[in-house]
Structures are given as C-alpha cells and as structure tokens.
Short mmCIF file of C-alpha atoms in Angstrom, two decimals:
data_model
loop_
_atom_site.label_atom_id
_atom_site.label_comp_id
_atom_site.label_asym_id
_atom_site.label_seq_id
_atom_site.Cartn_x
_atom_site.Cartn_y
_atom_site.Cartn_z
CA UNK W 1 0.01 -0.05 -0.02
CA UNK W 2 3.00 2.30 0.56
CA UNK W 3 3.49 2.30 -3.20
CA UNK W 4 0.09 3.68 -3.82
CA UNK W 5 0.85 6.72 -1.57
CA UNK W 6 4.40 7.29 -2.64
CA UNK W 7 3.65 9.79 -5.41
CA UNK W 8 0.96 11.74 -3.52
CA UNK W 9 1.48 15.20 -1.81
CA UNK W 10 0.31 15.45 1.87
CA UNK W 11 -3.22 16.74 1.00
CA UNK W 12 -3.75 14.03 -1.59
CA UNK W 13 -2.50 11.45 0.92
CA UNK W 14 -4.89 12.73 3.50
CA UNK W 15 -7.84 12.46 0.98
CA UNK W 16 -6.93 9.01 -0.16
CA UNK W 17 -6.53 7.71 3.46
CA UNK W 18 -9.40 9.49 5.16
CA UNK W 19 -11.24 7.18 7.49
CA UNK W 20 -14.64 5.79 6.46
CA UNK W 21 -17.35 8.35 6.72
CA UNK W 22 -18.50 11.12 4.54
CA UNK W 23 -15.87 13.23 2.99
CA UNK W 24 -15.78 16.38 0.71
CA UNK W 25 -12.56 16.81 -1.31
CA UNK W 26 -12.37 20.34 -2.64
CA UNK W 27 -10.06 19.83 -5.55
CA UNK W 28 -8.78 22.99 -7.28
CA UNK W 29 -8.08 23.00 -11.04
CA UNK W 30 -5.09 20.77 -11.92
CA UNK W 31 -4.69 19.42 -8.42
CA UNK W 32 -4.77 15.79 -9.32
CA UNK W 33 -8.36 14.86 -8.39
CA UNK W 34 -8.64 11.88 -10.75
CA UNK W 35 -5.43 10.38 -9.22
CA UNK W 36 -6.97 10.79 -5.80
CA UNK W 37 -10.29 9.27 -6.64
CA UNK W 38 -8.75 6.25 -8.32
CA UNK W 39 -6.07 5.79 -5.55
CA UNK W 40 -8.87 6.13 -3.02
CA UNK W 41 -10.68 3.07 -4.53
CA UNK W 42 -7.43 1.13 -4.76
CA UNK W 43 -6.58 2.03 -1.18
CA UNK W 44 -10.13 0.80 0.14
CA UNK W 45 -9.84 -2.47 -1.65
CA UNK W 46 -6.07 -2.94 -0.98
CA UNK W 47 -6.45 -2.36 2.67
CA UNK W 48 -9.37 -4.79 2.96
CA UNK W 49 -11.96 -2.14 3.97
CA UNK W 50 -14.33 -3.31 1.16
CA UNK W 51 -14.51 -5.59 -1.80
CA UNK W 52 -14.79 -4.19 -5.49
CA UNK W 53 -18.50 -5.16 -5.46
CA UNK W 54 -19.15 -2.80 -2.54
CA UNK W 55 -17.98 0.31 -4.54
CA UNK W 56 -19.95 2.67 -6.81
CA UNK W 57 -18.06 5.37 -8.54
CA UNK W 58 -20.02 8.07 -10.47
CA UNK W 59 -18.34 10.23 -13.23
CA UNK W 60 -19.87 12.67 -15.64
CA UNK W 61 -18.52 11.30 -19.01
CA UNK W 62 -18.11 7.83 -20.39
CA UNK W 63 -14.58 8.84 -21.27
CA UNK W 64 -13.85 9.50 -17.53
CA UNK W 65 -15.33 6.15 -16.53
CA UNK W 66 -13.26 4.21 -18.99
CA UNK W 67 -10.18 5.99 -17.81
CA UNK W 68 -10.94 5.23 -14.30
CA UNK W 69 -11.48 1.52 -15.09
CA UNK W 70 -8.17 1.35 -17.00
CA UNK W 71 -6.25 2.87 -14.09
CA UNK W 72 -7.92 0.69 -11.67
CA UNK W 73 -7.14 -2.50 -13.71
CA UNK W 74 -3.45 -1.74 -13.15
CA UNK W 75 -3.75 -0.66 -9.53
CA UNK W 76 -5.95 -3.49 -8.19
CA UNK W 77 -3.67 -6.54 -8.16
CA UNK W 78 -5.57 -9.69 -7.53
CA UNK W 79 -8.98 -8.05 -7.41
CA UNK W 80 -11.64 -7.80 -10.10
CA UNK W 81 -12.48 -4.15 -10.93
CA UNK W 82 -15.43 -5.39 -13.07
CA UNK W 83 -17.31 -6.08 -9.92
CA UNK W 84 -17.53 -2.30 -9.23
CA UNK W 85 -20.21 -0.13 -10.68
CA UNK W 86 -18.39 2.61 -12.39
CA UNK W 87 -20.17 4.90 -14.81
CA UNK W 88 -22.10 8.05 -15.40
CA UNK W 89 -25.38 8.78 -13.61
CA UNK W 90 -27.29 7.84 -16.83
CA UNK W 91 -25.22 4.72 -17.36
CA UNK W 92 -25.72 3.50 -13.74
CA UNK W 93 -29.36 4.20 -13.82
CA UNK W 94 -29.74 2.35 -17.16
CA UNK W 95 -28.06 -0.71 -15.49
CA UNK W 96 -30.35 -0.53 -12.50
CA UNK W 97 -33.42 -0.26 -14.71
CA UNK W 98 -32.36 -3.04 -17.00
CA UNK W 99 -31.87 -5.34 -13.98
CA UNK W 100 -35.33 -4.43 -12.55
CA UNK W 101 -37.35 -3.38 -15.61
CA UNK W 102 -40.52 -5.03 -14.42
CA UNK W 103 -40.47 -3.18 -11.13
CA UNK W 104 -39.81 0.06 -13.01
CA UNK W 105 -42.73 -0.51 -15.36
CA UNK W 106 -40.58 -0.85 -18.40
CA UNK W 107 -40.26 -3.60 -21.11
CA UNK W 108 -37.01 -5.57 -21.00
CA UNK W 109 -35.83 -4.12 -24.33
CA UNK W 110 -36.71 -0.52 -23.72
CA UNK W 111 -34.87 1.95 -25.92
CA UNK W 112 -32.97 5.14 -24.94
CA UNK W 113 -33.65 8.20 -26.88
CA UNK W 114 -30.82 10.75 -27.32
CA UNK W 115 -31.60 14.52 -27.46
CA UNK W 116 -32.40 14.42 -31.18
CA UNK W 117 -34.73 11.44 -30.99
CA UNK W 118 -36.48 13.14 -27.94
CA UNK W 119 -37.02 16.35 -30.06
CA UNK W 120 -38.49 14.22 -32.89
CA UNK W 121 -40.83 12.52 -30.55
CA UNK W 122 -42.05 15.87 -29.12
CA UNK W 123 -42.57 17.14 -32.67
CA UNK W 124 -44.65 14.00 -33.45
CA UNK W 125 -46.69 14.46 -30.35
CA UNK W 126 -47.47 18.13 -31.06
CA UNK W 127 -48.52 17.24 -34.58
CA UNK W 128 -50.73 14.44 -33.35
CA UNK W 129 -52.40 16.83 -30.85
CA UNK W 130 -52.80 19.61 -33.46
CA UNK W 131 -50.68 21.90 -31.20
CA UNK W 132 -49.42 25.12 -32.71
CA UNK W 133 -45.63 24.69 -32.72
CA UNK W 134 -45.13 28.46 -32.77
CA UNK W 135 -46.91 28.89 -29.55
CA UNK W 136 -45.32 25.80 -28.10
CA UNK W 137 -41.94 25.46 -29.86
CA UNK W 138 -40.69 21.80 -29.68
CA UNK W 139 -37.32 22.85 -28.15
CA UNK W 140 -38.97 24.93 -25.53
CA UNK W 141 -41.28 21.93 -24.67
CA UNK W 142 -38.23 19.70 -24.53
CA UNK W 143 -36.51 22.12 -22.19
CA UNK W 144 -39.55 22.22 -19.92
CA UNK W 145 -39.84 18.51 -19.77
CA UNK W 146 -36.22 17.85 -19.04
CA UNK W 147 -36.03 20.62 -16.50
CA UNK W 148 -39.02 19.25 -14.66
CA UNK W 149 -37.67 15.73 -14.59
CA UNK W 150 -34.27 16.97 -13.39
CA UNK W 151 -36.09 18.64 -10.58
CA UNK W 152 -37.78 15.37 -9.81
CA UNK W 153 -41.18 16.48 -10.92
CA UNK W 154 -43.72 14.48 -12.84
CA UNK W 155 -46.48 16.34 -14.96
CA UNK W 156 -48.97 16.07 -12.14
CA UNK W 157 -46.47 17.64 -9.73
CA UNK W 158 -45.72 20.74 -11.92
CA UNK W 159 -47.56 23.78 -10.67
CA UNK W 160 -49.11 25.84 -13.52
CA UNK W 161 -49.42 29.48 -12.76
CA UNK W 162 -51.04 30.41 -16.13
CA UNK W 163 -52.72 28.82 -19.09
CA UNK W 164 -49.43 28.49 -20.95
CA UNK W 165 -47.65 26.66 -18.19
CA UNK W 166 -50.69 24.45 -17.36
CA UNK W 167 -50.69 23.44 -21.15
CA UNK W 168 -47.02 22.69 -20.99
CA UNK W 169 -47.66 20.39 -17.94
CA UNK W 170 -50.42 18.66 -20.10
CA UNK W 171 -47.98 18.18 -22.97
CA UNK W 172 -45.53 16.67 -20.54
CA UNK W 173 -48.05 14.23 -19.29
CA UNK W 174 -49.01 13.28 -22.91
CA UNK W 175 -45.37 12.99 -23.78
CA UNK W 176 -44.81 10.55 -20.87
CA UNK W 177 -47.79 8.43 -21.96
CA UNK W 178 -46.48 8.28 -25.50
CA UNK W 179 -42.98 7.15 -24.28
CA UNK W 180 -44.55 4.50 -22.15
CA UNK W 181 -46.60 3.09 -25.01
CA UNK W 182 -43.63 3.00 -27.22
CA UNK W 183 -41.16 1.54 -24.66
CA UNK W 184 -38.70 4.31 -24.88
CA UNK W 185 -36.98 6.60 -22.31
CA UNK W 186 -35.08 9.88 -22.57
CA UNK W 187 -31.96 10.70 -20.63
CA UNK W 188 -33.62 12.67 -17.94
CA UNK W 189 -36.15 9.78 -17.50
CA UNK W 190 -33.43 7.28 -16.74
CA UNK W 191 -32.47 9.02 -13.43
CA UNK W 192 -35.98 10.01 -12.43
CA UNK W 193 -37.36 6.51 -13.06
CA UNK W 194 -34.39 4.94 -11.17
CA UNK W 195 -34.83 7.34 -8.22
CA UNK W 196 -38.70 6.69 -8.15
CA UNK W 197 -37.91 2.87 -8.32
CA UNK W 198 -35.63 2.95 -5.25
CA UNK W 199 -37.87 5.38 -3.38
CA UNK W 200 -41.09 3.32 -3.45
CA UNK W 201 -39.51 -0.19 -3.48
CA UNK W 202 -38.09 -0.60 -0.02
CA UNK W 203 -36.69 -4.24 -0.49
CA UNK W 204 -34.79 -3.11 -3.60
CA UNK W 205 -33.65 0.08 -1.88
CA UNK W 206 -32.22 -1.80 1.07
CA UNK W 207 -30.57 -4.32 -1.13
CA UNK W 208 -28.45 -1.61 -2.88
CA UNK W 209 -27.98 0.45 0.23
CA UNK W 210 -26.56 -2.63 1.85
CA UNK W 211 -24.44 -3.54 -1.22
CA UNK W 212 -22.70 -0.18 -1.79
CA UNK W 213 -20.50 0.68 1.19
CA UNK W 214 -18.54 3.35 -0.60
CA UNK W 215 -20.07 5.76 -3.11
CA UNK W 216 -17.56 8.05 -4.81
CA UNK W 217 -18.58 11.01 -7.02
CA UNK W 218 -16.48 13.02 -9.34
CA UNK W 219 -17.31 16.64 -10.45
CA UNK W 220 -19.64 16.97 -7.54
CA UNK W 221 -20.30 20.71 -8.33
CA UNK W 222 -22.04 19.65 -11.56
CA UNK W 223 -24.76 17.46 -9.84
CA UNK W 224 -28.33 18.63 -10.10
CA UNK W 225 -30.96 18.32 -7.34
CA UNK W 226 -32.24 14.91 -8.54
CA UNK W 227 -28.73 13.57 -8.78
CA UNK W 228 -28.06 14.69 -5.20
CA UNK W 229 -31.20 13.06 -3.99
CA UNK W 230 -30.43 9.89 -5.79
CA UNK W 231 -26.93 9.67 -4.27
CA UNK W 232 -28.13 10.40 -0.74
CA UNK W 233 -30.96 7.84 -1.07
CA UNK W 234 -28.44 5.16 -1.97
CA UNK W 235 -26.18 6.23 0.82
CA UNK W 236 -29.02 6.02 3.38
CA UNK W 237 -28.08 2.56 4.50
CA UNK W 238 -24.80 3.86 5.99
CA UNK W 239 -22.53 4.09 2.97
CA UNK W 240 -19.63 6.53 2.97
CA UNK W 241 -19.88 9.28 0.40
CA UNK W 242 -16.71 10.56 -1.03
CA UNK W 243 -17.37 13.64 -3.20
CA UNK W 244 -14.73 15.39 -5.21
CA UNK W 245 -15.67 18.90 -6.46
CA UNK W 246 -14.73 22.51 -6.78
CA UNK W 247 -17.26 25.42 -6.66
CA UNK W 248 -14.80 27.61 -8.83
CA UNK W 249 -15.23 25.05 -11.76
CA UNK W 250 -19.09 25.04 -11.70
CA UNK W 251 -20.12 26.07 -15.18
CA UNK W 252 -23.25 23.92 -15.92
CA UNK W 253 -26.00 25.86 -14.09
CA UNK W 254 -27.74 26.22 -17.48
CA UNK W 255 -28.38 22.48 -17.52
CA UNK W 256 -29.51 22.17 -13.88
CA UNK W 257 -26.16 21.84 -12.05
CA UNK W 258 -26.46 23.22 -8.62
CA UNK W 259 -23.06 23.96 -6.84
CA UNK W 260 -25.10 24.60 -3.64
CA UNK W 261 -25.07 20.82 -3.35
CA UNK W 262 -21.59 21.23 -1.97
CA UNK W 263 -22.92 23.34 0.82
CA UNK W 264 -26.02 21.13 1.20
CA UNK W 265 -23.88 18.10 1.58
CA UNK W 266 -21.88 19.91 4.45
CA UNK W 267 -25.21 20.80 6.11
CA UNK W 268 -26.80 17.39 5.69
CA UNK W 269 -23.73 15.62 6.96
CA UNK W 270 -22.23 17.74 9.70
CA UNK W 271 -19.63 15.20 10.66
CA UNK W 272 -18.31 15.25 7.14
CA UNK W 273 -14.58 15.73 6.66
CA UNK W 274 -13.45 18.51 4.34
CA UNK W 275 -10.03 18.20 2.70
CA UNK W 276 -8.72 20.89 0.23
CA UNK W 277 -6.29 20.01 -2.69
CA UNK W 278 -4.52 23.25 -3.49
CA UNK W 279 -1.28 22.32 -5.14
CA UNK W 280 -1.59 22.78 -8.90
CA UNK W 281 0.33 20.56 -11.27
CA UNK W 282 -0.76 22.24 -14.48
CA UNK W 283 0.24 25.89 -14.44
CA UNK W 284 2.88 28.33 -13.31
CA UNK W 285 2.45 30.87 -10.52
CA UNK W 286 1.72 33.78 -12.95
CA UNK W 287 -1.16 31.86 -14.68
CA UNK W 288 -2.68 30.91 -11.21
CA UNK W 289 -2.37 34.58 -9.92
CA UNK W 290 -4.14 35.85 -12.96
CA UNK W 291 -6.80 33.19 -12.95
CA UNK W 292 -7.50 33.86 -9.28
CA UNK W 293 -7.82 37.57 -10.11
CA UNK W 294 -10.37 36.87 -12.79
CA UNK W 295 -12.60 34.85 -10.55
CA UNK W 296 -12.04 36.60 -7.24
CA UNK W 297 -15.44 38.38 -7.42
CA UNK W 298 -17.40 35.09 -7.98
CA UNK W 299 -19.60 33.90 -5.12
CA UNK W 300 -17.46 31.37 -3.25
CA UNK W 301 -18.75 28.50 -1.02
CA UNK W 302 -15.24 27.65 0.00
CA UNK W 303 -12.05 29.54 -0.07
CA UNK W 304 -8.87 27.93 -1.66
CA UNK W 305 -5.38 29.16 -2.54
CA UNK W 306 -3.90 27.39 -5.49
CA UNK W 307 -0.12 27.28 -5.64
CA UNK W 308 2.51 25.75 -7.98
CA UNK W 309 5.94 24.45 -7.67
CA UNK W 310 6.71 25.40 -11.32
CA UNK W 311 8.02 28.83 -10.43
CA UNK W 312 6.73 32.25 -11.76
CA UNK W 313 6.79 31.14 -15.42
CA UNK W 314 6.66 33.24 -18.50
CA UNK W 315 4.74 36.63 -18.55
CA UNK W 316 1.06 35.94 -19.55
CA UNK W 317 0.11 37.56 -22.91
CA UNK W 318 -3.37 38.64 -23.87
CA UNK W 319 -4.20 37.79 -27.50
CA UNK W 320 -7.22 39.18 -29.13
CA UNK W 321 -8.59 36.93 -32.00
CA UNK W 322 -11.16 37.75 -34.65
CA UNK W 323 -13.02 34.44 -34.15
#
C-alpha cells in the first residue's frame, strides 16, 4: 500500500486515506483529483476495507469512466475491478433499470432516446395533438420536460401559474404516456425512473443500500437536485460518500447543475470531513495569480489558494482573436 501513496502530496494522501465516513474533497483545477479518486478506490480495496463489489463510482462522462477503469485495472492486483459499478449517472441508472425493468414498469428491451430522438418524439406528439408549434415550440417543450424531470417532478407535480404553463404540463403528461406506450425513455427519465424505483421499493432500496458501502462522485459541483437526492438515497443505509468537487469550476448551471449541493452536503452531513487540494500541477504561478484575479469576485462557497512548484513562469500575454 505504501507504493500507492508514494507519489501523492500530503493533502492528496490525507484524502486517499481519510477514515470511512462522508468526505468532501475540494479539488482545485489541476490538483490531481482523478489520481486521488482512483487511488482512494485502490486503497479501500487494497487495505481490505471493502471488496470491489461494494464500490460505486460516479463520473460525468463515459470517457472519464473508461479512464478510471483502465487505471484501476493496473492498480488493483488480484482483485476484479469489473465487480464495481463505475459509470455516469445515466449509465448506472440504465444498468439498474435493465436489471429491474418489471418493477420499474418498463419492457425488457426499452430503448433510450438521445436529444435528437426526443425532439423528434415531441414534434410528432405536437402534430398528433394539433398543437401550434409556434406557440409551443418543440425545443421549449423539450427544455420544460427535461427541467421538470431533473427537478424530480412528474407532470402532475408541476404547478401551472397560467394557461401556458398548465398546457406545458399537459403536454409533458401526454409525452410521458407516448413514451410509455412505445417503450422508450429519454436521458432525464433514466435518472427519475431509477430514483422513483428505489424510493418506492423498500426491499430493492435496502438491497442496494447494503451492497454499496462506498459511493464516490467526481465533479460533484455539476450535480443537479435529483442527482443529489439519488446519491443520498443510495447512501441512506450507511454508505460513505466521497465527493470530489470545486465550486470555482461550476459552469453547468444552464443544464441544472447546482453547486449549492456542496454546501447542502456539508449541512446534511455535519460530521463530514473537508479536505482541500490546493497544489496545482498544470500551471505556473503567474497563470494561477491571473486566474484567481479573474474569478475573485465570483460567489464562493469555499476559499482555496492554489499554488504551484513550477515557479513564476513566463509573462502571460493577452491575445485578441477575430473568431
């Protein structure tokens, strides 16, 4: 196990070896968060704290999930990394729904629609209902449906304050009925359906709560409200949450990401340990100083002071481009 820790700095080592329990790792840009996340998993398995089958690791891209599995395959000697659940929120929820499609009210061979497929389905729905697509533009309807699902709301839960919003809720309900008839789900539905399944099915929920003892999440600042609820529901059986994130790198509010989840996690788990990774391995001191100057007026949930061992570096130049 000493070999795993040999190339880590003191803060990284503290994050990797933090005792079981909830932990928030505030990882500044270029601070080696992927190394910390994968080494944490290898440390847990290698020290006998859990088996690979008791680990779930959540990433935001398939590429990140593949890279994590590739690293773990070389780090976990004598253990089977395939026993872990590693993937994106959508990929993990798809896996859950495939295994329990009957309980979820889905056919075994349900199909997943991408964004273009979903937009086509909405256009077809509007034509079938003779809805004016100028008054209810397909992309606006799509945005409303996905936003509602990401907030954990079904059509019946959406409050309509005027005739337009009430009609949108009706279209959302009709869209859900169409998808159910055709045996298809969109990306937002994967998470909402999986959350609803675990929420209402106590034996199934307890099974997964008891199975996953360690749940690790990358890019935690990019989670939306429903993703946070899904994670905390799974962790309700006593699992340790290990969240890696940085409020200074939160750029996805337009698609529902809520960096307040960083603060909410601290409030929901007051015994949670907070560890900051502040040594930057990507840039020189001048670049870090200018970057900090640019974002110093941003709202901050946590203060960090990034530093680099690469020296001052070259003078930063500002280049104006035509496109």
